């Protein structure tokens, strides 16, 4: 272990330090909240969309089918708080708001891309497994 680092017990005060690693298995560790955020489908879809370039709110809503305005707004606000996206407000009439991914958000996209690829290429196998399961349990 490097000097200046400690093993975290998962206590929020301890895991808040930037040089420590969290423990998602500890009930009180804030990394659980972060894992909830990054495992959320809307966060994943927003990050990968914004990885293509900055976008305005309505363009994001059109691109990501099925997301409500409320959920989009809430997710973007949470992602901004977590440092994954930046919100730029232009004083126009009406006000123009653009979102862009941060360098931290890009590191997450790198981690999420293989998972998305897996989901897109393995759906046939998952569907077959579901059908087999339903046939056995039905």
Short mmCIF file of C-alpha atoms in Angstrom, two decimals:
data_model
loop_
_atom_site.label_atom_id
_atom_site.label_comp_id
_atom_site.label_asym_id
_atom_site.label_seq_id
_atom_site.Cartn_x
_atom_site.Cartn_y
_atom_site.Cartn_z
CA UNK A 1 0.00 0.00 0.00
CA UNK A 2 1.26 3.48 -0.83
CA UNK A 3 2.14 5.91 1.88
CA UNK A 4 -0.78 8.19 2.72
CA UNK A 5 -3.47 5.64 1.85
CA UNK A 6 -5.61 3.58 4.16
CA UNK A 7 -7.98 0.68 3.82
CA UNK A 8 -11.52 1.99 3.95
CA UNK A 9 -14.10 0.50 6.27
CA UNK A 10 -16.81 1.94 4.06
CA UNK A 11 -17.68 4.71 6.48
CA UNK A 12 -18.88 7.80 4.54
CA UNK A 13 -16.40 10.13 6.24
CA UNK A 14 -13.51 7.84 5.34
CA UNK A 15 -14.55 7.14 1.74
CA UNK A 16 -15.09 10.84 1.04
CA UNK A 17 -11.33 11.37 0.84
CA UNK A 18 -10.14 11.34 -2.76
CA UNK A 19 -7.15 9.12 -2.06
CA UNK A 20 -9.16 6.26 -0.60
CA UNK A 21 -11.05 3.52 -2.35
CA UNK A 22 -14.69 2.91 -1.46
CA UNK A 23 -16.28 -0.44 -0.64
CA UNK A 24 -19.58 -1.02 -2.47
CA UNK A 25 -20.30 -3.99 -0.23
CA UNK A 26 -20.38 -1.79 2.89
CA UNK A 27 -23.94 -0.66 3.63
CA UNK A 28 -23.03 2.94 4.43
CA UNK A 29 -20.47 3.48 1.68
CA UNK A 30 -21.40 6.33 -0.69
CA UNK A 31 -20.02 4.36 -3.62
CA UNK A 32 -23.28 2.39 -3.53
CA UNK A 33 -25.15 5.55 -4.49
CA UNK A 34 -22.67 6.16 -7.28
CA UNK A 35 -23.07 2.57 -8.49
CA UNK A 36 -26.84 3.08 -8.54
CA UNK A 37 -26.33 6.18 -10.66
CA UNK A 38 -23.96 4.64 -13.19
CA UNK A 39 -26.01 1.46 -13.47
CA UNK A 40 -29.12 3.47 -14.31
CA UNK A 41 -30.22 3.10 -17.93
CA UNK A 42 -30.86 6.82 -18.38
CA UNK A 43 -27.39 7.73 -17.12
CA UNK A 44 -25.82 5.19 -19.46
CA UNK A 45 -27.82 6.41 -22.46
CA UNK A 46 -27.15 10.07 -21.68
CA UNK A 47 -23.42 9.59 -21.23
CA UNK A 48 -23.01 7.65 -24.45
CA UNK A 49 -25.11 10.20 -26.32
CA UNK A 50 -23.16 13.15 -24.91
CA UNK A 51 -19.93 11.36 -25.76
CA UNK A 52 -20.81 12.16 -29.39
CA UNK A 53 -20.79 15.89 -28.58
CA UNK A 54 -22.62 18.61 -26.62
CA UNK A 55 -26.40 18.64 -26.99
CA UNK A 56 -29.35 20.72 -25.95
CA UNK A 57 -32.03 19.34 -23.65
CA UNK A 58 -34.67 18.81 -26.34
CA UNK A 59 -32.18 17.13 -28.67
CA UNK A 60 -31.34 14.68 -25.88
CA UNK A 61 -35.05 14.04 -25.29
CA UNK A 62 -35.58 13.30 -28.99
CA UNK A 63 -32.50 11.06 -29.21
CA UNK A 64 -33.32 8.94 -26.15
CA UNK A 65 -36.74 7.48 -26.86
CA UNK A 66 -38.98 6.86 -23.88
CA UNK A 67 -37.35 9.22 -21.38
CA UNK A 68 -39.77 11.66 -19.81
CA UNK A 69 -38.91 15.33 -19.46
CA UNK A 70 -38.95 14.96 -15.67
CA UNK A 71 -36.62 11.93 -15.69
CA UNK A 72 -34.27 13.56 -18.19
CA UNK A 73 -34.05 16.72 -16.11
CA UNK A 74 -33.57 14.79 -12.87
CA UNK A 75 -30.89 12.50 -14.32
CA UNK A 76 -28.96 15.37 -15.91
CA UNK A 77 -29.04 17.28 -12.61
CA UNK A 78 -27.70 14.24 -10.73
CA UNK A 79 -25.02 13.66 -13.36
CA UNK A 80 -23.98 17.31 -13.15
CA UNK A 81 -23.73 17.03 -9.37
CA UNK A 82 -21.55 13.93 -9.75
CA UNK A 83 -19.24 15.74 -12.17
CA UNK A 84 -20.17 13.61 -15.19
CA UNK A 85 -21.70 16.40 -17.29
CA UNK A 86 -21.46 20.16 -17.54
CA UNK A 87 -24.47 22.41 -18.03
CA UNK A 88 -24.01 25.57 -20.08
CA UNK A 89 -26.73 28.24 -19.94
CA UNK A 90 -26.83 30.91 -22.63
CA UNK A 91 -28.81 34.07 -21.83
CA UNK A 92 -30.98 34.02 -24.93
CA UNK A 93 -34.73 34.26 -25.35
CA UNK A 94 -35.73 31.60 -24.63
CA UNK A 95 -32.80 30.46 -22.49
CA UNK A 96 -30.59 27.92 -24.27
CA UNK A 97 -29.14 25.09 -22.17
CA UNK A 98 -26.49 22.75 -23.53
CA UNK A 99 -25.01 19.71 -21.84
CA UNK A 100 -21.62 18.17 -22.44
CA UNK A 101 -19.70 15.26 -20.99
CA UNK A 102 -16.77 15.96 -18.66
CA UNK A 103 -13.41 14.18 -18.72
CA UNK A 104 -14.62 12.17 -15.70
CA UNK A 105 -17.76 11.22 -17.63
CA UNK A 106 -15.63 10.08 -20.57
CA UNK A 107 -13.75 7.66 -18.31
CA UNK A 108 -17.10 6.16 -17.38
CA UNK A 109 -18.13 5.84 -21.04
CA UNK A 110 -14.94 3.85 -21.65
CA UNK A 111 -16.03 1.45 -18.90
CA UNK A 112 -19.68 1.31 -20.07
CA UNK A 113 -19.00 0.75 -23.78
CA UNK A 114 -18.12 -2.97 -23.45
CA UNK A 115 -21.26 -3.51 -21.34
CA UNK A 116 -23.43 -1.84 -23.97
CA UNK A 117 -21.76 -3.87 -26.71
CA UNK A 118 -22.38 -7.04 -24.72
CA UNK A 119 -26.08 -6.19 -24.28
CA UNK A 120 -26.54 -5.37 -27.96
CA UNK A 121 -24.80 -8.52 -29.20
CA UNK A 122 -26.10 -11.02 -26.62
CA UNK A 123 -29.78 -10.14 -26.56
CA UNK A 124 -30.62 -13.16 -28.74
CA UNK A 125 -29.01 -15.50 -26.23
CA UNK A 126 -30.74 -13.78 -23.32
CA UNK A 127 -34.09 -14.00 -25.09
CA UNK A 128 -33.55 -17.73 -25.74
CA UNK A 129 -32.72 -18.25 -22.06
CA UNK A 130 -35.88 -16.38 -21.07
CA UNK A 131 -37.99 -18.52 -23.35
CA UNK A 132 -36.42 -21.71 -21.95
CA UNK A 133 -37.04 -20.50 -18.41
CA UNK A 134 -40.65 -19.52 -19.15
CA UNK A 135 -41.30 -22.90 -20.78
CA UNK A 136 -39.96 -24.72 -17.68
CA UNK A 137 -41.70 -22.48 -15.15
CA UNK A 138 -44.88 -21.79 -17.10
#
